[in-house]
PDB file of C-alpha atoms in Angstrom:
ATOM      1  CA  MET A1485     135.338 -54.412   2.495  1.00  0.00           C
ATOM      2  CA  VAL A1486     135.337 -57.014   5.630  1.00  0.00           C
ATOM      3  CA  VAL A1487     138.488 -58.306   7.066  1.00  0.00           C
ATOM      4  CA  TYR A1488     139.056 -61.463   9.349  1.00  0.00           C
ATOM      5  CA  PRO A1489     142.629 -62.603  11.091  1.00  0.00           C
ATOM      6  CA  GLU A1490     144.612 -65.317   9.563  1.00  0.00           C
ATOM      7  CA  LEU A1491     142.777 -68.652  10.509  1.00  0.00           C
ATOM      8  CA  HIS A1492     139.788 -67.245  11.501  1.00  0.00           C
ATOM      9  CA  LEU A1493     137.776 -70.099  10.187  1.00  0.00           C
ATOM     10  CA  CYS A1494     140.311 -73.030  10.867  1.00  0.00           C
ATOM     11  CA  GLY A1495     142.212 -72.761  13.605  1.00  0.00           C
ATOM     12  CA  ALA A1496     144.411 -75.206  15.802  1.00  0.00           C
ATOM     13  CA  THR A1497     146.079 -75.837  19.254  1.00  0.00           C
ATOM     14  CA  GLY A1498     148.800 -78.051  20.944  1.00  0.00           C
ATOM     15  CA  THR A1499     151.481 -79.493  19.722  1.00  0.00           C
ATOM     16  CA  PRO A1500     152.798 -79.353  15.985  1.00  0.00           C
ATOM     17  CA  GLU A1501     151.621 -82.657  15.636  1.00  0.00           C
ATOM     18  CA  GLN A1502     148.464 -81.814  16.831  1.00  0.00           C
ATOM     19  CA  ARG A1503     148.036 -79.191  14.802  1.00  0.00           C
ATOM     20  CA  LYS A1504     148.982 -80.627  11.675  1.00  0.00           C
ATOM     21  CA  GLU A1505     146.242 -83.435  12.644  1.00  0.00           C
ATOM     22  CA  GLN A1506     143.721 -80.777  13.052  1.00  0.00           C
ATOM     23  CA  LEU A1507     144.393 -78.893  10.119  1.00  0.00           C
ATOM     24  CA  GLU A1508     144.478 -82.049   7.990  1.00  0.00           C
ATOM     25  CA  ALA A1509     140.992 -82.492   9.144  1.00  0.00           C
ATOM     26  CA  ALA A1510     139.728 -79.130   8.483  1.00  0.00           C
ATOM     27  CA  ALA A1511     141.460 -78.643   4.788  1.00  0.00           C
ATOM     28  CA  GLU A1512     139.149 -78.732   2.042  1.00  0.00           C
ATOM     29  CA  PRO A1513     139.959 -77.513  -1.840  1.00  0.00           C
ATOM     30  CA  ILE A1514     139.268 -74.245  -2.686  1.00  0.00           C
ATOM     31  CA  ASP A1515     136.171 -74.524  -4.358  1.00  0.00           C
ATOM     32  CA  GLY A1516     135.010 -77.157  -1.854  1.00  0.00           C
ATOM     33  CA  PRO A1517     131.633 -76.781   0.460  1.00  0.00           C
ATOM     34  CA  ARG A1518     133.484 -73.925   2.526  1.00  0.00           C
ATOM     35  CA  HIS A1519     134.115 -71.608  -0.635  1.00  0.00           C
ATOM     36  CA  GLN A1520     130.135 -72.119  -1.609  1.00  0.00           C
ATOM     37  CA  HIS A1521     129.111 -70.670   1.740  1.00  0.00           C
ATOM     38  CA  LEU A1522     131.432 -67.872   2.205  1.00  0.00           C
ATOM     39  CA  SER A1523     130.400 -66.746  -1.534  1.00  0.00           C
ATOM     40  CA  ARG A1524     126.886 -66.734  -0.773  1.00  0.00           C
ATOM     41  CA  ILE A1525     127.540 -64.566   2.565  1.00  0.00           C
ATOM     42  CA  ALA A1526     129.329 -61.935   0.308  1.00  0.00           C
ATOM     43  CA  ARG A1527     126.640 -62.097  -2.179  1.00  0.00           C
ATOM     44  CA  ASN A1528     124.137 -61.887   0.393  1.00  0.00           C
ATOM     45  CA  LEU A1529     125.327 -58.612   2.272  1.00  0.00           C
ATOM     46  CA  GLY A1530     126.701 -57.092  -0.847  1.00  0.00           C
ATOM     47  CA  VAL A1531     130.213 -56.983   0.872  1.00  0.00           C
ATOM     48  CA  TRP A1532     134.135 -57.426  -0.106  1.00  0.00           C
ATOM     49  CA  LEU A1533     134.841 -60.441   2.246  1.00  0.00           C
ATOM     50  CA  LEU A1534     138.155 -61.518   3.276  1.00  0.00           C
ATOM     51  CA  PRO A1535     137.031 -64.344   5.702  1.00  0.00           C
ATOM     52  CA  GLY A1536     140.600 -65.084   7.386  1.00  0.00           C
ATOM     53  CA  THR A1537     142.857 -67.642   5.647  1.00  0.00           C
ATOM     54  CA  VAL A1538     141.540 -71.252   5.429  1.00  0.00           C
ATOM     55  CA  CYS A1539     143.486 -74.419   5.343  1.00  0.00           C
ATOM     56  CA  GLU A1540     143.573 -75.248   1.593  1.00  0.00           C
ATOM     57  CA  ARG A1541     143.922 -79.023   0.036  1.00  0.00           C
ATOM     58  CA  GLY A1542     145.836 -78.251  -2.914  1.00  0.00           C
ATOM     59  CA  GLU A1543     145.248 -80.254  -5.930  1.00  0.00           C
ATOM     60  CA  ASP A1544     148.842 -81.896  -5.374  1.00  0.00           C
ATOM     61  CA  GLY A1545     147.492 -83.061  -1.745  1.00  0.00           C
ATOM     62  CA  HIS A1546     149.589 -80.610   0.236  1.00  0.00           C
ATOM     63  CA  LEU A1547     147.832 -78.361   2.867  1.00  0.00           C
ATOM     64  CA  TYR A1548     148.406 -74.248   1.784  1.00  0.00           C
ATOM     65  CA  ASN A1549     147.379 -71.580   4.155  1.00  0.00           C
ATOM     66  CA  THR A1550     145.247 -69.355   1.620  1.00  0.00           C
ATOM     67  CA  ALA A1551     143.551 -66.088   1.969  1.00  0.00           C
ATOM     68  CA  PRO A1552     140.361 -66.141  -0.312  1.00  0.00           C
ATOM     69  CA  VAL A1553     138.482 -62.827  -1.366  1.00  0.00           C
ATOM     70  CA  TYR A1554     135.207 -62.669  -2.243  1.00  0.00           C
ATOM     71  CA  SER A1555     133.336 -59.253  -4.140  1.00  0.00           C
ATOM     72  CA  PRO A1556     129.853 -58.361  -3.320  1.00  0.00           C
ATOM     73  CA  GLU A1557     128.335 -60.348  -6.140  1.00  0.00           C
ATOM     74  CA  GLY A1558     130.195 -63.453  -4.203  1.00  0.00           C
ATOM     75  CA  GLU A1559     132.827 -64.161  -7.081  1.00  0.00           C
ATOM     76  CA  ARG A1560     135.928 -65.434  -5.702  1.00  0.00           C
ATOM     77  CA  VAL A1561     138.504 -62.924  -7.171  1.00  0.00           C
ATOM     78  CA  ALA A1562     141.683 -64.023  -5.486  1.00  0.00           C
ATOM     79  CA  ALA A1563     142.885 -66.795  -3.381  1.00  0.00           C
ATOM     80  CA  TYR A1564     146.521 -66.036  -2.355  1.00  0.00           C
ATOM     81  CA  ARG A1565     148.918 -68.775  -0.700  1.00  0.00           C
ATOM     82  CA  LYS A1566     151.162 -68.042   2.244  1.00  0.00           C
ATOM     83  CA  CYS A1567     154.725 -67.801   0.400  1.00  0.00           C
ATOM     84  CA  PHE A1568     156.480 -67.925   3.859  1.00  0.00           C
ATOM     85  CA  PRO A1569     155.174 -70.309   6.312  1.00  0.00           C
ATOM     86  CA  TRP A1570     156.492 -69.804  10.049  1.00  0.00           C
ATOM     87  CA  ARG A1571     158.654 -73.026   9.879  1.00  0.00           C
ATOM     88  CA  PRO A1572     158.761 -75.435  11.964  1.00  0.00           C
ATOM     89  CA  TYR A1573     155.685 -74.598  13.536  1.00  0.00           C
ATOM     90  CA  GLU A1574     153.574 -74.364  10.323  1.00  0.00           C
ATOM     91  CA  PRO A1575     153.027 -77.638   8.306  1.00  0.00           C
ATOM     92  CA  TYR A1576     152.132 -75.795   5.020  1.00  0.00           C
ATOM     93  CA  GLN A1577     153.596 -75.923   1.809  1.00  0.00           C
ATOM     94  CA  PRO A1578     154.581 -72.307   0.520  1.00  0.00           C
ATOM     95  CA  GLY A1579     152.927 -70.518  -2.306  1.00  0.00           C
ATOM     96  CA  ASP A1580     154.891 -69.554  -5.767  1.00  0.00           C
ATOM     97  CA  ARG A1581     153.444 -65.993  -6.202  1.00  0.00           C
ATOM     98  CA  PHE A1582     152.375 -62.811  -5.105  1.00  0.00           C
ATOM     99  CA  GLU A1583     148.731 -61.920  -5.685  1.00  0.00           C
ATOM    100  CA  VAL A1584     147.053 -58.551  -6.003  1.00  0.00           C
ATOM    101  CA  PHE A1585     143.162 -58.019  -6.861  1.00  0.00           C
ATOM    102  CA  GLU A1586     141.319 -54.760  -8.364  1.00  0.00           C
ATOM    103  CA  VAL A1587     138.293 -53.156  -6.527  1.00  0.00           C
ATOM    104  CA  PRO A1588     136.784 -51.329  -9.305  1.00  0.00           C
ATOM    105  CA  GLY A1589     136.986 -47.822  -9.459  1.00  0.00           C
ATOM    106  CA  ILE A1590     138.680 -47.799  -5.802  1.00  0.00           C
ATOM    107  CA  GLY A1591     142.261 -49.225  -6.539  1.00  0.00           C
ATOM    108  CA  ARG A1592     144.350 -52.361  -6.014  1.00  0.00           C
ATOM    109  CA  ILE A1593     144.939 -54.632  -3.175  1.00  0.00           C
ATOM    110  CA  GLY A1594     147.884 -56.856  -2.323  1.00  0.00           C
ATOM    111  CA  LEU A1595     147.450 -59.743  -0.086  1.00  0.00           C
ATOM    112  CA  ALA A1596     150.375 -60.861   2.778  1.00  0.00           C
ATOM    113  CA  ILE A1597     149.738 -63.219   5.627  1.00  0.00           C
ATOM    114  CA  CYS A1598     151.557 -62.886   8.744  1.00  0.00           C
ATOM    115  CA  TYR A1599     155.093 -63.797   8.835  1.00  0.00           C
ATOM    116  CA  ASP A1600     155.159 -62.783   5.149  1.00  0.00           C
ATOM    117  CA  ILE A1601     155.501 -59.384   5.706  1.00  0.00           C
ATOM    118  CA  TRP A1602     158.989 -60.388   7.581  1.00  0.00           C
ATOM    119  CA  PHE A1603     160.488 -60.565   4.340  1.00  0.00           C
ATOM    120  CA  PRO A1604     160.552 -57.133   2.911  1.00  0.00           C
ATOM    121  CA  GLU A1605     160.558 -58.843  -0.771  1.00  0.00           C
ATOM    122  CA  THR A1606     156.627 -59.293  -0.381  1.00  0.00           C
ATOM    123  CA  VAL A1607     155.246 -55.831   0.376  1.00  0.00           C
ATOM    124  CA  ARG A1608     157.813 -54.796  -2.388  1.00  0.00           C
ATOM    125  CA  GLN A1609     156.571 -57.011  -4.918  1.00  0.00           C
ATOM    126  CA  LEU A1610     152.734 -56.053  -4.151  1.00  0.00           C
ATOM    127  CA  ALA A1611     153.626 -52.581  -4.320  1.00  0.00           C
ATOM    128  CA  TRP A1612     155.329 -53.022  -7.728  1.00  0.00           C
ATOM    129  CA  LEU A1613     152.092 -55.009  -8.999  1.00  0.00           C
ATOM    130  CA  GLY A1614     150.291 -51.596  -8.353  1.00  0.00           C
ATOM    131  CA  ALA A1615     148.803 -52.511  -4.999  1.00  0.00           C
ATOM    132  CA  GLU A1616     148.153 -49.180  -3.025  1.00  0.00           C
ATOM    133  CA  VAL A1617     146.885 -51.303   0.078  1.00  0.00           C
ATOM    134  CA  ILE A1618     148.298 -53.978   1.805  1.00  0.00           C
ATOM    135  CA  ILE A1619     146.368 -56.334   3.660  1.00  0.00           C
ATOM    136  CA  ASN A1620     147.938 -58.591   6.131  1.00  0.00           C
ATOM    137  CA  GLN A1621     146.069 -61.169   8.095  1.00  0.00           C
ATOM    138  CA  VAL A1622     147.758 -62.117  11.075  1.00  0.00           C
ATOM    139  CA  ALA A1623     147.483 -64.981  13.977  1.00  0.00           C
ATOM    140  CA  THR A1624     150.249 -63.887  16.297  1.00  0.00           C
ATOM    141  CA  THR A1625     150.329 -65.546  19.476  1.00  0.00           C
ATOM    142  CA  THR A1626     153.840 -65.171  20.801  1.00  0.00           C
ATOM    143  CA  CYS A1627     155.655 -62.158  22.275  1.00  0.00           C
ATOM    144  CA  ASP A1628     157.070 -60.726  19.115  1.00  0.00           C
ATOM    145  CA  ARG A1629     153.936 -58.810  18.077  1.00  0.00           C
ATOM    146  CA  ALA A1630     155.603 -55.591  19.171  1.00  0.00           C
ATOM    147  CA  GLN A1631     158.302 -56.155  16.445  1.00  0.00           C
ATOM    148  CA  GLU A1632     155.476 -56.926  14.064  1.00  0.00           C
ATOM    149  CA  GLN A1633     154.064 -53.706  14.368  1.00  0.00           C
ATOM    150  CA  ILE A1634     157.094 -51.663  13.622  1.00  0.00           C
ATOM    151  CA  LEU A1635     157.171 -53.909  10.343  1.00  0.00           C
ATOM    152  CA  VAL A1636     153.730 -53.025   9.606  1.00  0.00           C
ATOM    153  CA  GLN A1637     154.827 -49.288   9.761  1.00  0.00           C
ATOM    154  CA  ALA A1638     158.136 -50.080   8.550  1.00  0.00           C
ATOM    155  CA  ASN A1639     156.776 -51.769   5.292  1.00  0.00           C
ATOM    156  CA  ALA A1640     154.281 -48.879   4.682  1.00  0.00           C
ATOM    157  CA  ILE A1641     157.253 -46.187   5.169  1.00  0.00           C
ATOM    158  CA  PHE A1642     159.429 -48.243   2.303  1.00  0.00           C
ATOM    159  CA  ASN A1643     156.600 -48.649  -0.186  1.00  0.00           C
ATOM    160  CA  GLN A1644     154.656 -45.794   0.478  1.00  0.00           C
ATOM    161  CA  VAL A1645     151.263 -48.168   0.874  1.00  0.00           C
ATOM    162  CA  TYR A1646     148.510 -48.439   3.275  1.00  0.00           C
ATOM    163  CA  MET A1647     148.840 -51.352   5.667  1.00  0.00           C
ATOM    164  CA  VAL A1648     146.080 -53.021   7.398  1.00  0.00           C
ATOM    165  CA  SER A1649     147.454 -55.736   9.922  1.00  0.00           C
ATOM    166  CA  ALA A1650     144.196 -57.866  11.266  1.00  0.00           C
ATOM    167  CA  ASN A1651     145.425 -60.299  14.039  1.00  0.00           C
ATOM    168  CA  SER A1652     143.516 -62.472  16.166  1.00  0.00           C
ATOM    169  CA  ALA A1653     142.285 -61.576  19.785  1.00  0.00           C
ATOM    170  CA  ALA A1654     142.556 -63.250  23.001  1.00  0.00           C
ATOM    171  CA  PRO A1655     142.610 -66.194  23.720  1.00  0.00           C
ATOM    172  CA  ALA A1656     143.544 -67.334  20.339  1.00  0.00           C
ATOM    173  CA  GLY A1657     145.992 -64.196  19.454  1.00  0.00           C
ATOM    174  CA  GLU A1658     147.931 -61.130  20.942  1.00  0.00           C
ATOM    175  CA  GLY A1659     145.768 -58.880  18.859  1.00  0.00           C
ATOM    176  CA  GLN A1660     146.655 -55.038  18.456  1.00  0.00           C
ATOM    177  CA  SER A1661     145.518 -55.028  14.836  1.00  0.00           C
ATOM    178  CA  LEU A1662     146.523 -51.838  13.363  1.00  0.00           C
ATOM    179  CA  ILE A1663     145.773 -49.467  10.217  1.00  0.00           C
ATOM    180  CA  VAL A1664     149.073 -47.583   8.825  1.00  0.00           C
ATOM    181  CA  ASP A1665     149.032 -44.843   6.292  1.00  0.00           C
ATOM    182  CA  PRO A1666     151.382 -44.418   3.460  1.00  0.00           C
ATOM    183  CA  GLU A1667     153.739 -42.338   5.813  1.00  0.00           C
ATOM    184  CA  GLY A1668     154.129 -44.714   8.138  1.00  0.00           C
ATOM    185  CA  ARG A1669     151.777 -42.928  10.610  1.00  0.00           C
ATOM    186  CA  ILE A1670     149.235 -45.260  12.684  1.00  0.00           C
ATOM    187  CA  ARG A1671     145.828 -44.352  11.686  1.00  0.00           C
ATOM    188  CA  ALA A1672     143.535 -46.507  14.090  1.00  0.00           C
ATOM    189  CA  ARG A1673     144.764 -49.454  16.569  1.00  0.00           C
ATOM    190  CA  MET A1674     142.986 -52.001  18.773  1.00  0.00           C
ATOM    191  CA  SER A1675     144.504 -51.673  22.299  1.00  0.00           C
ATOM    192  CA  GLY A1676     145.727 -55.130  23.905  1.00  0.00           C
ATOM    193  CA  ALA A1677     144.692 -58.347  22.983  1.00  0.00           C
ATOM    194  CA  THR A1678     141.126 -57.192  23.394  1.00  0.00           C
ATOM    195  CA  SER A1679     138.482 -58.377  20.548  1.00  0.00           C
ATOM    196  CA  GLY A1680     136.492 -55.885  18.715  1.00  0.00           C
ATOM    197  CA  ILE A1681     135.999 -54.124  15.581  1.00  0.00           C
ATOM    198  CA  LEU A1682     138.503 -51.585  14.012  1.00  0.00           C
ATOM    199  CA  THR A1683     137.152 -49.416  11.181  1.00  0.00           C
ATOM    200  CA  ASP A1684     138.375 -47.049   9.012  1.00  0.00           C
ATOM    201  CA  VAL A1685     138.184 -45.218   5.715  1.00  0.00           C
ATOM    202  CA  LEU A1686     141.021 -45.191   3.523  1.00  0.00           C
ATOM    203  CA  ASN A1687     141.581 -42.199   0.889  1.00  0.00           C
ATOM    204  CA  LEU A1688     144.064 -43.749  -1.678  1.00  0.00           C
ATOM    205  CA  ASP A1689     144.786 -40.636  -3.386  1.00  0.00           C
ATOM    206  CA  GLU A1690     146.742 -40.011  -0.250  1.00  0.00           C
ATOM    207  CA  VAL A1691     148.849 -42.702  -2.013  1.00  0.00           C
ATOM    208  CA  VAL A1692     149.577 -40.757  -4.936  1.00  0.00           C
ATOM    209  CA  ARG A1693     150.234 -37.542  -2.678  1.00  0.00           C
ATOM    210  CA  VAL A1694     153.091 -39.315  -0.847  1.00  0.00           C
ATOM    211  CA  ARG A1695     154.615 -40.792  -3.997  1.00  0.00           C
ATOM    212  CA  THR A1696     154.722 -37.775  -5.581  1.00  0.00           C
ATOM    213  CA  PHE A1697     155.613 -35.345  -2.759  1.00  0.00           C
ATOM    214  CA  GLY A1698     157.296 -37.737  -0.731  1.00  0.00           C
ATOM    215  CA  THR A1699     157.376 -39.083   2.621  1.00  0.00           C
ATOM    216  CA  ALA A1700     157.586 -36.226   5.062  1.00  0.00           C
ATOM    217  CA  GLY A1701     157.547 -33.875   1.845  1.00  0.00           C
ATOM    218  CA  LEU A1702     160.943 -35.375   0.987  1.00  0.00           C
ATOM    219  CA  ASN A1703     161.340 -38.708  -0.037  1.00  0.00           C
ATOM    220  CA  ARG A1704     160.081 -40.083  -3.319  1.00  0.00           C
ATOM    221  CA  MET A1705     161.428 -43.490  -3.855  1.00  0.00           C
ATOM    222  CA  TRP A1706     159.523 -44.603  -6.806  1.00  0.00           C
ATOM    223  CA  SER A1707     160.548 -41.660  -8.402  1.00  0.00           C
ATOM    224  CA  GLN A1708     164.113 -42.287  -7.662  1.00  0.00           C
ATOM    225  CA  PHE A1709     165.856 -43.393 -11.143  1.00  0.00           C
ATOM    226  CA  ARG A1710     166.423 -41.435 -14.248  1.00  0.00           C
ATOM    227  CA  GLU A1711     166.566 -43.084 -17.536  1.00  0.00           C
ATOM    228  CA  ASP A1712     170.247 -42.257 -17.979  1.00  0.00           C
ATOM    229  CA  ASP A1713     171.151 -43.696 -14.864  1.00  0.00           C
ATOM    230  CA  PRO A1714     172.989 -46.961 -15.042  1.00  0.00           C
ATOM    231  CA  VAL A1715     171.641 -50.364 -14.550  1.00  0.00           C
ATOM    232  CA  LEU A1716     171.823 -51.806 -10.830  1.00  0.00           C
ATOM    233  CA  GLU A1717     172.123 -55.438 -11.100  1.00  0.00           C
ATOM    234  CA  LEU A1718     170.292 -57.253  -8.319  1.00  0.00           C
ATOM    235  CA  PRO A1719     172.491 -60.550  -7.605  1.00  0.00           C
ATOM    236  CA  MET A1720     170.602 -61.683  -4.672  1.00  0.00           C
ATOM    237  CA  TYR A1721     167.558 -62.427  -6.997  1.00  0.00           C
ATOM    238  CA  GLU A1722     168.606 -63.186 -10.755  1.00  0.00           C
ATOM    239  CA  GLY A1723     164.702 -62.365 -10.825  1.00  0.00           C
ATOM    240  CA  ARG A1724     163.480 -65.281  -8.460  1.00  0.00           C
ATOM    241  CA  ILE A1725     163.791 -66.269  -5.172  1.00  0.00           C
ATOM    242  CA  ASP A1726     165.112 -69.892  -5.722  1.00  0.00           C
ATOM    243  CA  PRO A1727     165.685 -71.586  -2.296  1.00  0.00           C
ATOM    244  CA  ARG A1728     168.791 -73.837  -3.044  1.00  0.00           C
ATOM    245  CA  LYS A1729     170.873 -70.579  -3.984  1.00  0.00           C
ATOM    246  CA  TRP A1730     169.396 -68.820  -1.268  1.00  0.00           C
ATOM    247  CA  ARG A1731     171.119 -71.381   1.383  1.00  0.00           C
ATOM    248  CA  GLU A1732     174.432 -71.682  -0.574  1.00  0.00           C
ATOM    249  CA  LYS A1733     174.419 -67.497   0.291  1.00  0.00           C
ATOM    250  CA  ARG A1734     174.110 -67.657   4.034  1.00  0.00           C
TER     251      ARG A1734
END
């Protein structure tokens, strides 16, 4: 599986107005010419390809920051739209669903884009949908990459999943891509903002082991509840995030 960072194929620079203009020019429908090229690359190389997020022109005319996934046969098996654009800097319409995809015979992968992981709901929902690995494609150009790396580890620990955080390197980004195991330990990390290739082999049985025996052999969050425990209401959500109610509670 080959993973590239957020906006690897259609980055933009300058003021928010200049960026929006550049992204408008780069935007294509999800099934446009770019899709045909990426499908052919995945098929010719026989790899799972996550080519970095692309600027999608939705059917509604809005821009979306979208992460496509291609199988070794060249089929696009997922196209996740970023749910939490980094406002006010990013001009995208937010997506309206979380997305996972299946690697046959291996496991289930969840998708998150950059700022998504600052909202704990994202990775928890992906884990609830069965994801054992979360791929977080990132284009962090700001000084908060240090905090972001802590969030990568925290999300791995909270949800007992692998986290793969692929960030743009210099000069576009702060780099420091990393891979974290289900107990929050860093398995591999790029040094500084240097460009390069980060590789690893993930054993998804480790997710089963950690969830069965607990983080550090102690904490079994996915086995917390018993059938006779009382129902625990979650008033913050009521089954969904409604932006209007979110603002009312602030």
